[in-house]
GROMACS .gro file of C-alpha atoms in nm:
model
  429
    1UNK     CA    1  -1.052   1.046   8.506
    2UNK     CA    2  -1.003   1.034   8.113
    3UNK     CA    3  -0.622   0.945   8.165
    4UNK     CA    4  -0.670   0.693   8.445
    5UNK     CA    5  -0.747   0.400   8.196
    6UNK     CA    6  -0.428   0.500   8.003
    7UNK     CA    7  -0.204   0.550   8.313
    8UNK     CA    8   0.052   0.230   8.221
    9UNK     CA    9   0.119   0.414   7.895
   10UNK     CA   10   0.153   0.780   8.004
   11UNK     CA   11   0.538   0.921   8.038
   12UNK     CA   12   0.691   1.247   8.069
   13UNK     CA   13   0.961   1.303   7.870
   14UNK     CA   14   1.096   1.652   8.006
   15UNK     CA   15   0.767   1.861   7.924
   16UNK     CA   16   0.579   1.634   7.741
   17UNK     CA   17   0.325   1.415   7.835
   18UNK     CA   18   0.341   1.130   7.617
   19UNK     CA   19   0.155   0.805   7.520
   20UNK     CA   20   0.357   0.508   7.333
   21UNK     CA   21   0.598   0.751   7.138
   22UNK     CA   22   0.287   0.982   7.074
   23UNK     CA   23   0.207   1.317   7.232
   24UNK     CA   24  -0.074   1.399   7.406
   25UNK     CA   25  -0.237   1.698   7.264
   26UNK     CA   26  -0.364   1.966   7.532
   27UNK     CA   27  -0.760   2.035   7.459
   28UNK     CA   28  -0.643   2.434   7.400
   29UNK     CA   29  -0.456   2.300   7.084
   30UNK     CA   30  -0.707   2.005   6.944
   31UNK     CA   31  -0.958   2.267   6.784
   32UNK     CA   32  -0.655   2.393   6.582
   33UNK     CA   33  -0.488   2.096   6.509
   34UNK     CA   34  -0.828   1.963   6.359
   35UNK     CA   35  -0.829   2.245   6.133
   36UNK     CA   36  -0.480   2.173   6.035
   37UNK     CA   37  -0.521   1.825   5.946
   38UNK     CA   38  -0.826   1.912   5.754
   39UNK     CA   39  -0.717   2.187   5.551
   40UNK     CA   40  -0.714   2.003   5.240
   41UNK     CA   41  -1.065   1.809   5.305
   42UNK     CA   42  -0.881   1.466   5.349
   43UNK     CA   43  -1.176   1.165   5.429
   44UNK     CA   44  -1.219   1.025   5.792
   45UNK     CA   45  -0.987   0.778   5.745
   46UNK     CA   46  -0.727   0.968   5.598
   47UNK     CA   47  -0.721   1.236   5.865
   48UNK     CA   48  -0.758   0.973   6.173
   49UNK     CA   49  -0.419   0.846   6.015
   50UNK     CA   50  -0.247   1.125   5.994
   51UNK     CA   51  -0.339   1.305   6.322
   52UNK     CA   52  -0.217   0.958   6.473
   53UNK     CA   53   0.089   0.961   6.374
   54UNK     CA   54   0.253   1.160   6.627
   55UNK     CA   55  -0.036   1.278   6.827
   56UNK     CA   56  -0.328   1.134   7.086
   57UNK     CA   57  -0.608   1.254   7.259
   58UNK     CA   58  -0.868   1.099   7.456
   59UNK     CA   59  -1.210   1.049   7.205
   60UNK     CA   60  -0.993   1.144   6.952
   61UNK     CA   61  -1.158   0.918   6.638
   62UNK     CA   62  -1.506   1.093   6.774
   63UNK     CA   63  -1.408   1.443   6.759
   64UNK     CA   64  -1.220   1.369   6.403
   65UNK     CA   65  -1.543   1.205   6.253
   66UNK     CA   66  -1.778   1.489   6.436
   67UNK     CA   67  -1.545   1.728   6.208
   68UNK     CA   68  -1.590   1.609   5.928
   69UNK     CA   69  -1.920   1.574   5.921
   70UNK     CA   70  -1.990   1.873   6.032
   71UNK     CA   71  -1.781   2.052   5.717
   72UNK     CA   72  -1.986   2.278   5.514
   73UNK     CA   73  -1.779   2.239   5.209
   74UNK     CA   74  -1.738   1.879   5.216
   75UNK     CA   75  -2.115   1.854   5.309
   76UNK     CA   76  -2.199   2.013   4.980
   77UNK     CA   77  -1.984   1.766   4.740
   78UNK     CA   78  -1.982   1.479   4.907
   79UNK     CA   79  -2.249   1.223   4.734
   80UNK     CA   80  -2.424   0.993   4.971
   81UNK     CA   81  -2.292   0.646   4.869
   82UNK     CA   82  -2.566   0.469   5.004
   83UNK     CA   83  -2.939   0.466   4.885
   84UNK     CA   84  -3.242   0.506   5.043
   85UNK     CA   85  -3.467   0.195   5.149
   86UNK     CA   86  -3.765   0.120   4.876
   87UNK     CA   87  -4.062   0.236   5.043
   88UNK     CA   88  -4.376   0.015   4.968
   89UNK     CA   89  -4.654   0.186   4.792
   90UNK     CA   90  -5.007   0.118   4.874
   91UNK     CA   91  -5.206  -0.060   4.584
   92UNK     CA   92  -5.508   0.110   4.450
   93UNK     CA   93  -5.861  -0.009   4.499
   94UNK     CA   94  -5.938  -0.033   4.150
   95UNK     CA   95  -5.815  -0.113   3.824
   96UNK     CA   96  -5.703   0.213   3.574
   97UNK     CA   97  -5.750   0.393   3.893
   98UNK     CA   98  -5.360   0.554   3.932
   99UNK     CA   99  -5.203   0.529   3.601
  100UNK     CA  100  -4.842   0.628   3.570
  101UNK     CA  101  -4.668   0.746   3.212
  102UNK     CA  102  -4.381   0.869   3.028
  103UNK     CA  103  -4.189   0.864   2.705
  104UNK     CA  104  -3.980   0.635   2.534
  105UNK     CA  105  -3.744   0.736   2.243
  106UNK     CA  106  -3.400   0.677   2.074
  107UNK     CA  107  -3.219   0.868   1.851
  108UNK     CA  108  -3.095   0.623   1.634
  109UNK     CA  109  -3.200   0.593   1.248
  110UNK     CA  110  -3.516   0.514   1.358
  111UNK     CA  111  -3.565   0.810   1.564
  112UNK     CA  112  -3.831   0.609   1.726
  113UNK     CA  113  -4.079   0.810   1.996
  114UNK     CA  114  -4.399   0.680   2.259
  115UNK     CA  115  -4.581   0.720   2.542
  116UNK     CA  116  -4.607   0.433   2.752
  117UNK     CA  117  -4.902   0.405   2.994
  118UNK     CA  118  -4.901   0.174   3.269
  119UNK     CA  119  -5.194   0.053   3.579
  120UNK     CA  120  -5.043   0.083   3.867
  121UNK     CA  121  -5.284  -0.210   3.990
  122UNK     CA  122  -5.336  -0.446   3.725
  123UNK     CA  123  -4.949  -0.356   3.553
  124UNK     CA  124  -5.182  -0.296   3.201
  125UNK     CA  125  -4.917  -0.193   2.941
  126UNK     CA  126  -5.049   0.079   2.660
  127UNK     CA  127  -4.793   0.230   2.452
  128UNK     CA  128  -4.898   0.468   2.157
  129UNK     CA  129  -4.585   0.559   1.891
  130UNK     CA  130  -4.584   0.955   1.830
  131UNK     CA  131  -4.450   1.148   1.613
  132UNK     CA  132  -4.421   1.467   1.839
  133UNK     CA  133  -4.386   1.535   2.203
  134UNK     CA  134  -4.526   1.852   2.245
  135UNK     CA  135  -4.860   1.987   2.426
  136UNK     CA  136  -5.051   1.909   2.189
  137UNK     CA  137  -4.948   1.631   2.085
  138UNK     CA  138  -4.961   1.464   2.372
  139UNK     CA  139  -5.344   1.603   2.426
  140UNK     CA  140  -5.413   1.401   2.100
  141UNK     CA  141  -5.269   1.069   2.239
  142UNK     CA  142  -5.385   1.048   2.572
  143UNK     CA  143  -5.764   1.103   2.415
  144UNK     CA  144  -5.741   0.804   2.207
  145UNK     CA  145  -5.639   0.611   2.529
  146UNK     CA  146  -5.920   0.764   2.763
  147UNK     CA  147  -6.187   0.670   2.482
  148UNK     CA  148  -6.041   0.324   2.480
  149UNK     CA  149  -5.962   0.199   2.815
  150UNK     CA  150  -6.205   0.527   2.965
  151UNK     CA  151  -6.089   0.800   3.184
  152UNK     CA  152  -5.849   0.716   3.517
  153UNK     CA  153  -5.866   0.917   3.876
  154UNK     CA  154  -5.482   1.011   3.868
  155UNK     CA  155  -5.189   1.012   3.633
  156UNK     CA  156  -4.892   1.048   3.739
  157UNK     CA  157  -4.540   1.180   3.539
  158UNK     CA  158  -4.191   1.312   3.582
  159UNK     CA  159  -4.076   1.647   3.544
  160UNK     CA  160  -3.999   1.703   3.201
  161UNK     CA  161  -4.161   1.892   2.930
  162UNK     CA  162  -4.481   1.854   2.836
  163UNK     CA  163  -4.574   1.712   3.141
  164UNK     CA  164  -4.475   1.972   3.344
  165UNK     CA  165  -4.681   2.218   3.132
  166UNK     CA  166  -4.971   2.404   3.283
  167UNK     CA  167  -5.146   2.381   2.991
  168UNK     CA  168  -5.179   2.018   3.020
  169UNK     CA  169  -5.258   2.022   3.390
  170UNK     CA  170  -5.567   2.240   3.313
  171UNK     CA  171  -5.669   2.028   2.981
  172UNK     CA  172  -5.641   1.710   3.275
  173UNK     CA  173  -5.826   1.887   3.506
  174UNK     CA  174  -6.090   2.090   3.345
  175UNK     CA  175  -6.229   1.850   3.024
  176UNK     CA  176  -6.128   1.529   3.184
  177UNK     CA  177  -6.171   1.547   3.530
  178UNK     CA  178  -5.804   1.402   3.609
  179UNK     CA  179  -5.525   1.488   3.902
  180UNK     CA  180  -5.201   1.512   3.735
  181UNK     CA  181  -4.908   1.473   3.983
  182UNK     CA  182  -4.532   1.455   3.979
  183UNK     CA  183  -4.244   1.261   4.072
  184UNK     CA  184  -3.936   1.430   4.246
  185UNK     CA  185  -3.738   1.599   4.037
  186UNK     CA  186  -3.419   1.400   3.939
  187UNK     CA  187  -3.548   1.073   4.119
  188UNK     CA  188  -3.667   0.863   3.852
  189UNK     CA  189  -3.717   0.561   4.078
  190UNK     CA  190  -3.986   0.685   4.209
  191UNK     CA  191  -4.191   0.638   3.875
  192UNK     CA  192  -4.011   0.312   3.869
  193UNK     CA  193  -4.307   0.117   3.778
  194UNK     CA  194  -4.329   0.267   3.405
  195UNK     CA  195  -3.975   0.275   3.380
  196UNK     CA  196  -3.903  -0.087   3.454
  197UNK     CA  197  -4.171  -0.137   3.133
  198UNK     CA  198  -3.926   0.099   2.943
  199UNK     CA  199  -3.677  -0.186   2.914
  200UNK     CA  200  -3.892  -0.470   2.748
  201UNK     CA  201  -3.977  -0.199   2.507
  202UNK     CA  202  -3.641  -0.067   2.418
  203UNK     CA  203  -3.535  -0.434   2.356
  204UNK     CA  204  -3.855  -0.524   2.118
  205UNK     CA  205  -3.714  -0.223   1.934
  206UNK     CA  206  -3.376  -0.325   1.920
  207UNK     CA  207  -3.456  -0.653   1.800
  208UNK     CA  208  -3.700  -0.490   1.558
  209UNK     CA  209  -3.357  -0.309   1.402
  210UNK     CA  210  -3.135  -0.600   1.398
  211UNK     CA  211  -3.411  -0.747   1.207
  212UNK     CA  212  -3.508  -0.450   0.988
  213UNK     CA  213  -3.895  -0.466   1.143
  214UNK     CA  214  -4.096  -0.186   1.181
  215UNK     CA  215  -4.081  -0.097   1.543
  216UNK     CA  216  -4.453  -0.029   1.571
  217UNK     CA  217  -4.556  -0.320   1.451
  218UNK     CA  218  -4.294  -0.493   1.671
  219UNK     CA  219  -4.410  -0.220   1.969
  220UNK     CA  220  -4.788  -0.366   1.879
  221UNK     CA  221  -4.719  -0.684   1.915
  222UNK     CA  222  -4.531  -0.671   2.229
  223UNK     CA  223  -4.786  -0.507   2.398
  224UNK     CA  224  -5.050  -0.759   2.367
  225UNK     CA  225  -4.797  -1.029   2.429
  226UNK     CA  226  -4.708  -0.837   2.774
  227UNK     CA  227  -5.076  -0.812   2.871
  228UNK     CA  228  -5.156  -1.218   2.826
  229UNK     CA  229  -4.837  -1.302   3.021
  230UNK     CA  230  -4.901  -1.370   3.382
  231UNK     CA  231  -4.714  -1.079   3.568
  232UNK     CA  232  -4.383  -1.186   3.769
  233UNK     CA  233  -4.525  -1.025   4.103
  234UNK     CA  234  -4.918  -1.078   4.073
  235UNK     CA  235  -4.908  -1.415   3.863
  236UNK     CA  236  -5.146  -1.323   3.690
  237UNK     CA  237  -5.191  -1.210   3.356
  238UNK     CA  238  -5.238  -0.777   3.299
  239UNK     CA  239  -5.534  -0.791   3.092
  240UNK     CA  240  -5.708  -1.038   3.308
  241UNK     CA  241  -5.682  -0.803   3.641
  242UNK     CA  242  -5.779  -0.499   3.378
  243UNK     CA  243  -6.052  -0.644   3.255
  244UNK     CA  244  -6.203  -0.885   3.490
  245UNK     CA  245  -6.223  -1.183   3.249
  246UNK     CA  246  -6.022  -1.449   3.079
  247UNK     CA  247  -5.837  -1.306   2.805
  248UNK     CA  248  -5.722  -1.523   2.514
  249UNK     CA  249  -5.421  -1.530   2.347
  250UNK     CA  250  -5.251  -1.732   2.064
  251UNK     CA  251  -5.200  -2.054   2.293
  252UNK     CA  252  -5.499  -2.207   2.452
  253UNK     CA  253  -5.563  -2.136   2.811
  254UNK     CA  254  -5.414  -2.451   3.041
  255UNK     CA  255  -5.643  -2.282   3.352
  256UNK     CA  256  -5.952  -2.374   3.157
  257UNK     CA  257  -5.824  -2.737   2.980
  258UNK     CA  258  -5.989  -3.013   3.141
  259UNK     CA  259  -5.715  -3.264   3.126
  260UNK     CA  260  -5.484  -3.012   3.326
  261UNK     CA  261  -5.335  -3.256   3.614
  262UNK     CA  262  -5.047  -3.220   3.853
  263UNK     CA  263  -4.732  -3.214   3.580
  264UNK     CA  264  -4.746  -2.813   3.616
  265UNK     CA  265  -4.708  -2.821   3.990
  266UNK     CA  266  -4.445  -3.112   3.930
  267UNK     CA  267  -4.237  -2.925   3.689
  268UNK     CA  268  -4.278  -2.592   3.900
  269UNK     CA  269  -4.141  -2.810   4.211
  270UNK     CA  270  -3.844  -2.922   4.021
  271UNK     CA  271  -3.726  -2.601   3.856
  272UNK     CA  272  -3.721  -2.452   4.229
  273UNK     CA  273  -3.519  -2.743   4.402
  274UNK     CA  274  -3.278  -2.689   4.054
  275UNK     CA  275  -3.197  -2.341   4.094
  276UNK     CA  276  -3.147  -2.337   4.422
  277UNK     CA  277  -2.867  -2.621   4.399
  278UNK     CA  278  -2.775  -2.468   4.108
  279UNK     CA  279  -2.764  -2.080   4.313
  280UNK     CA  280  -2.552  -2.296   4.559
  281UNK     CA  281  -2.327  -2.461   4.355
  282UNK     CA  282  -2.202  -2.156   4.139
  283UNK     CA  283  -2.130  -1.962   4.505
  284UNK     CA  284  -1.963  -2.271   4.637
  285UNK     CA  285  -1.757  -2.302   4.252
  286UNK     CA  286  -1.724  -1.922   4.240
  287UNK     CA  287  -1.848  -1.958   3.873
  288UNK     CA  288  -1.900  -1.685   3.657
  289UNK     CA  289  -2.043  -1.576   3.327
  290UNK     CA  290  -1.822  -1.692   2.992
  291UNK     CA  291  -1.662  -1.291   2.827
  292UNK     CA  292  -1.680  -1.498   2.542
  293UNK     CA  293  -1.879  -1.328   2.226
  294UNK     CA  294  -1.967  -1.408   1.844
  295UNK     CA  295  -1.648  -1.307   1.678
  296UNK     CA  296  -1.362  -1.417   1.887
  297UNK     CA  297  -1.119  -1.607   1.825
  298UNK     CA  298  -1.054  -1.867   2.089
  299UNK     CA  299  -0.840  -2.178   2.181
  300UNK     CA  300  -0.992  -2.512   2.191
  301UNK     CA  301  -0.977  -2.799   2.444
  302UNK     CA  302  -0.827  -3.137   2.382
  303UNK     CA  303  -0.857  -3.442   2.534
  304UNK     CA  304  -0.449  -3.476   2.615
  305UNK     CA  305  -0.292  -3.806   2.571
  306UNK     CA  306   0.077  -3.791   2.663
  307UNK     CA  307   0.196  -3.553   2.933
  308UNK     CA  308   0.323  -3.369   2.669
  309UNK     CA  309   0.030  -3.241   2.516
  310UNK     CA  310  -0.117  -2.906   2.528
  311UNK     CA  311  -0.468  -2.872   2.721
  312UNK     CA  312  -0.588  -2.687   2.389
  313UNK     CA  313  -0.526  -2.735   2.006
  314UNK     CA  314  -0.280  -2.557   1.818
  315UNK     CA  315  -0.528  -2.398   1.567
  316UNK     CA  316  -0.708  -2.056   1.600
  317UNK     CA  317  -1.063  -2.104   1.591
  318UNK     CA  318  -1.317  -1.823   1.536
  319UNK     CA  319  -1.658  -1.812   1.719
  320UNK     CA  320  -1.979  -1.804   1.476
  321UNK     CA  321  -2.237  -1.840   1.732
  322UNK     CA  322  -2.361  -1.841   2.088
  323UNK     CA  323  -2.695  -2.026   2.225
  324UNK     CA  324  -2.839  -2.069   2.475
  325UNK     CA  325  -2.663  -2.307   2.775
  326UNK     CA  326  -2.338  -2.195   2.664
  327UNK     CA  327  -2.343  -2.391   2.320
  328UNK     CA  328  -2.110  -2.202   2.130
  329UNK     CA  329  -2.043  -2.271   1.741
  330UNK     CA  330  -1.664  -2.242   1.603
  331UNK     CA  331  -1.463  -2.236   1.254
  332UNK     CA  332  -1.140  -2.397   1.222
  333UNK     CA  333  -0.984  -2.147   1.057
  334UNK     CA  334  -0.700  -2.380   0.930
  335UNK     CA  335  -0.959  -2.665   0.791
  336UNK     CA  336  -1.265  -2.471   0.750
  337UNK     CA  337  -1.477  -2.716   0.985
  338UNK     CA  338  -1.731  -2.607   1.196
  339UNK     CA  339  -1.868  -2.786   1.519
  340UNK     CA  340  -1.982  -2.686   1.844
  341UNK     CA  341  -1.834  -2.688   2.209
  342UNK     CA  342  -1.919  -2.559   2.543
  343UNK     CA  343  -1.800  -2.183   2.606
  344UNK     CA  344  -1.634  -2.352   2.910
  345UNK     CA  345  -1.397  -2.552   2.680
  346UNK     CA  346  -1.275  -2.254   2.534
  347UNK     CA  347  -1.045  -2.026   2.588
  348UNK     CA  348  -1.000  -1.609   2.442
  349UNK     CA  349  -0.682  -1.580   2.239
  350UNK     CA  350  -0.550  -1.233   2.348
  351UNK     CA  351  -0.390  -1.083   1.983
  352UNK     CA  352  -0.029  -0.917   2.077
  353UNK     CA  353  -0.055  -0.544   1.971
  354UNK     CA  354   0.155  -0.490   1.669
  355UNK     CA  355   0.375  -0.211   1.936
  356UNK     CA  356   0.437  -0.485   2.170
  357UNK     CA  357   0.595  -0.684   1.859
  358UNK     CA  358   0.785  -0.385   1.766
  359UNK     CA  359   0.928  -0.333   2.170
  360UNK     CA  360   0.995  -0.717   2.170
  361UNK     CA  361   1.202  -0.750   1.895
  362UNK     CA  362   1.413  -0.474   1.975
  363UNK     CA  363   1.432  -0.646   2.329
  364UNK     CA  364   1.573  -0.948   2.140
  365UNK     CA  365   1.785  -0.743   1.928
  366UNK     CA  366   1.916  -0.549   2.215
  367UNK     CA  367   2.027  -0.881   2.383
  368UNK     CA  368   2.164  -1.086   2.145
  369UNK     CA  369   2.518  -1.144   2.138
  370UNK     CA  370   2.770  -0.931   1.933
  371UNK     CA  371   2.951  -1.177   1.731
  372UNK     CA  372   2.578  -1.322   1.634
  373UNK     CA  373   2.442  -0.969   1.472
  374UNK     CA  374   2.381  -0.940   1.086
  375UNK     CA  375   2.635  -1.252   1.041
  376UNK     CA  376   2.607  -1.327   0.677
  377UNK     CA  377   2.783  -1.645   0.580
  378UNK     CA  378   2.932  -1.686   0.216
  379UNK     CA  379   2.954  -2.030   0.053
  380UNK     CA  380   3.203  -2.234   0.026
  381UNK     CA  381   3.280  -2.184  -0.322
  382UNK     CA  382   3.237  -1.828  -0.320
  383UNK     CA  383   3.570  -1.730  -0.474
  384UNK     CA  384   3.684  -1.476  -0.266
  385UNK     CA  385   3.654  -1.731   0.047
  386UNK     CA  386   3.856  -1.968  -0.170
  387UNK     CA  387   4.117  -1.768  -0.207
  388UNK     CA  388   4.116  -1.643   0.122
  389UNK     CA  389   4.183  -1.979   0.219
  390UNK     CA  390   4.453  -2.069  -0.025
  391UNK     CA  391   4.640  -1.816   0.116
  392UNK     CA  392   4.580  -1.865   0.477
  393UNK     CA  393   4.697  -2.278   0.401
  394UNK     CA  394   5.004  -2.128   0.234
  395UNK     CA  395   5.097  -1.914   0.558
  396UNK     CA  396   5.096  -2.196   0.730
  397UNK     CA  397   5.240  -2.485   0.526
  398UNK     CA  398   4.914  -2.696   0.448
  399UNK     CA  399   5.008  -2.940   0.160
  400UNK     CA  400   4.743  -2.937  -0.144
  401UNK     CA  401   4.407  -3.132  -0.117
  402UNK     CA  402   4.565  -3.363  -0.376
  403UNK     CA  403   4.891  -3.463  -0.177
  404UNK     CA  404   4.870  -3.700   0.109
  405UNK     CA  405   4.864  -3.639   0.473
  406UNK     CA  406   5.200  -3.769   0.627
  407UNK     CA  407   5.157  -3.846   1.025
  408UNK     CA  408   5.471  -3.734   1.226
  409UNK     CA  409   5.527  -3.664   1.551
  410UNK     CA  410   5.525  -3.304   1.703
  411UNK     CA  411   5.871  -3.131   1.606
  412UNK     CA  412   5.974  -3.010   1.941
  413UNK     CA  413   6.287  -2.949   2.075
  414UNK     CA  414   6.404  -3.168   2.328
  415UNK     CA  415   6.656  -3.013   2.587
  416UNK     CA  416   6.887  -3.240   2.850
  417UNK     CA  417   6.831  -3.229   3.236
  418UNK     CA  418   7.027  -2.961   3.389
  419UNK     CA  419   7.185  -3.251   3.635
  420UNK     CA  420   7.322  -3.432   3.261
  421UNK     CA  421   7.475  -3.126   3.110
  422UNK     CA  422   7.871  -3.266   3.232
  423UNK     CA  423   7.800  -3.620   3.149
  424UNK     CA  424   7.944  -3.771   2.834
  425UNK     CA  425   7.709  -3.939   2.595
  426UNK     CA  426   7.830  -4.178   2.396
  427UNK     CA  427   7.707  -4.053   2.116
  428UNK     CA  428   7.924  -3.774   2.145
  429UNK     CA  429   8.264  -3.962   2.176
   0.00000   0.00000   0.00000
């Protein structure tokens, strides 16, 4: 019954039963012909491939993926390629309730190390520069917070040291009245809540170093500025969910201004309907970001008014600054103006290595012609090309410069027919 549907392409060709120029494996031999193929750990695909070449089975691709999966050795290296689904996390009842933390740090010049707090309800932000990440430390800091923002139900931290410390667990537990718990090992995802805050931290930092700031001041003032913005997820600022009340910040509060009309709602309207033609657009254009950076030096467009024209200037240009919309700033470097353009109306100049110049002009070199190699003409009045010349005139009868040209005829010699050589000219009477 397994061959029946392949009956129009069976044959026997003396004791083989084949199938379209393949042979059809016996079951006794598949087992071992399985291990064959897969001595060498090849993929699925790989081995399907090869075992088809010249043989065929029936539920042959089943038994070749069952194999394969079922290797213990390539079940042990193999990395799953695909991740998990995010599983959705219940929200606490209560603000400071489940409070998740870790560290952030850089070992740059600044050396720069804190531990960064975050409500798992309200998002609250705390972040508290230390010097040290030890025990003790660490005992030190998180007492400032619970006499500050008071004590929460749960905290909850990766594996690494100190947090894995017993010490700690019993100083939580014991004085404080707090459950410490634990992500999985390895899986830092799973505290991803504090560890999407460690980016807009690591970049207040960085900016505090390009501008020579000191990073907990610039760490300070983040902070509160994260806790007045309305979250991206709850809409609603950190410190207002924390706390229960209006907070203020350095711009006055638009939710309590009496004049507030309809223009938010209006402008909130438009910037939707603009990114999504926008999102549209760019798929339907296949646009994509400008590789253009500060520091390049680039080609610029011109507006081309003959056919013969080139699309971009023939000056190098060097980029002196980027902004925002793709307003890019460039130097002339042949006139020394400056003025800006669109990235999109420019173009990278890609330097030749000095080793491709090298191979190149060998290539040349290598192909030029042999009577047009190292030629090096003399002058004309270069005396040994004068008399070189005087001599070669003289070989061949040239009168001087001074003496006239006389025109005659070519001095051939002019021979008689064959059918005149009996005749009698008169000339010759």
């Amino acid at each position: 019954m397994k061959y029946q549907a392949f009956q129009g392409d069976l044959y026997l060709q003396g004791d083989l039963l084949m199938k379209r120029e393949k042979m059809v494996l016996p079951s006794t031999l598949r087992d071992r012909a399985l291990r064959l193929a897969h001595r060498s750990h090849p993929g699925m695909s790989t081995m399907k491939n090869f075992l088809r070449q010249g043989l065929w089975w029936p539920g042959m691709d089943r038994q070749i993926e069952d194999f394969v999966k079922t290797c213990p050795e390539c079940q042990l290296v193999t990395v799953i390629s695909r991740p998990l689904p995010i599983e959705n996390t219940e929200l606490p009842q209560n603000p400071w309730d489940y409070v998740s933390m870790d560290f952030a740090s850089a070992s740059d010049n600044l050396n720069w190390k804190a531990l960064v707090l975050t409500d798992n309800y309200s998002r609250f932000l705390v972040v508290l520069p230390m010097d040290k990440t030890d025990t003790e430390a660490l005992k030190r800091s998180l007492r400032k917070v619970f006499n500050t923002y008071y004590v929460p139900k749960t905290l909850k931290a990766d594996n690494g040291p100190p947090f894995n410390s017993v010490e700690l667990e019993s100083w939580l537990k014991n004085i404080w009245g707090v459950r410490l718990i634990h992500s999985t090992p390895l899986n830092p995802t799973e505290n991803g809540l504090v560890e999407r805050s460690m980016q807009g931290i690591n970049k207040i930092t960085a900016i505090a170093k390009l501008g020579k700031l000191n990073w907990k001041e610039a760490i300070s003032d983040y902070v509160a500025a994260y806790n007045s913005w309305p979250h991206h997820v709850t809409k609603i600022p950190t410190a207002e969910l924390m706390f229960g009340r209006t907070v203020r910040s350095v711009l006055p509060n638009l939710r309590t201004d009496q004049h507030q009309s309809f223009d938010e709602e209006l402008r909130d309207r438009d910037q939707r309907a603009k990114f999504n033609r926008n999102s549209r657009e760019d798929i339907a254009r296949r646009a994509r970001n400008s590789e253009i950076e500060v520091g390049d030096t680039v080609l610029v467009s011109q507006q081309k008014r003959d056919k013969a024209d080139t699309p971009y200037k023939n000056a190098f240009h060097k980029v002196i600054n980027i902004q925002g919309a793709g307003r890019a700033t460039v130097l002339d470097t042949t006139t020394a103006k400056t003025y800006d353009r669109n990235v999109k109306l420019l173009k990278k100049y890609e330097h030749r290595k000095p080793n491709d110049l090298a191979d190149n002009a060998l290539e040349e070199k290598e192909h030029e012609p042999p009577q047009q190699r190292n030629l090096q003409f003399e002058p004309r009045d270069h005396p040994i090309l004068k008399e070189a010349t005087k001599r070669c005139e003289e070989a061949i009868g040239l009168p001087d410069d001074d003496e006239p040209i006389a025109k005659r005829r070519n001095a051939r010699e002019i021979k008689r027919p064959q059918r005149f050589l009996n005749t009698i000219r008169p000339d010759d009477e």
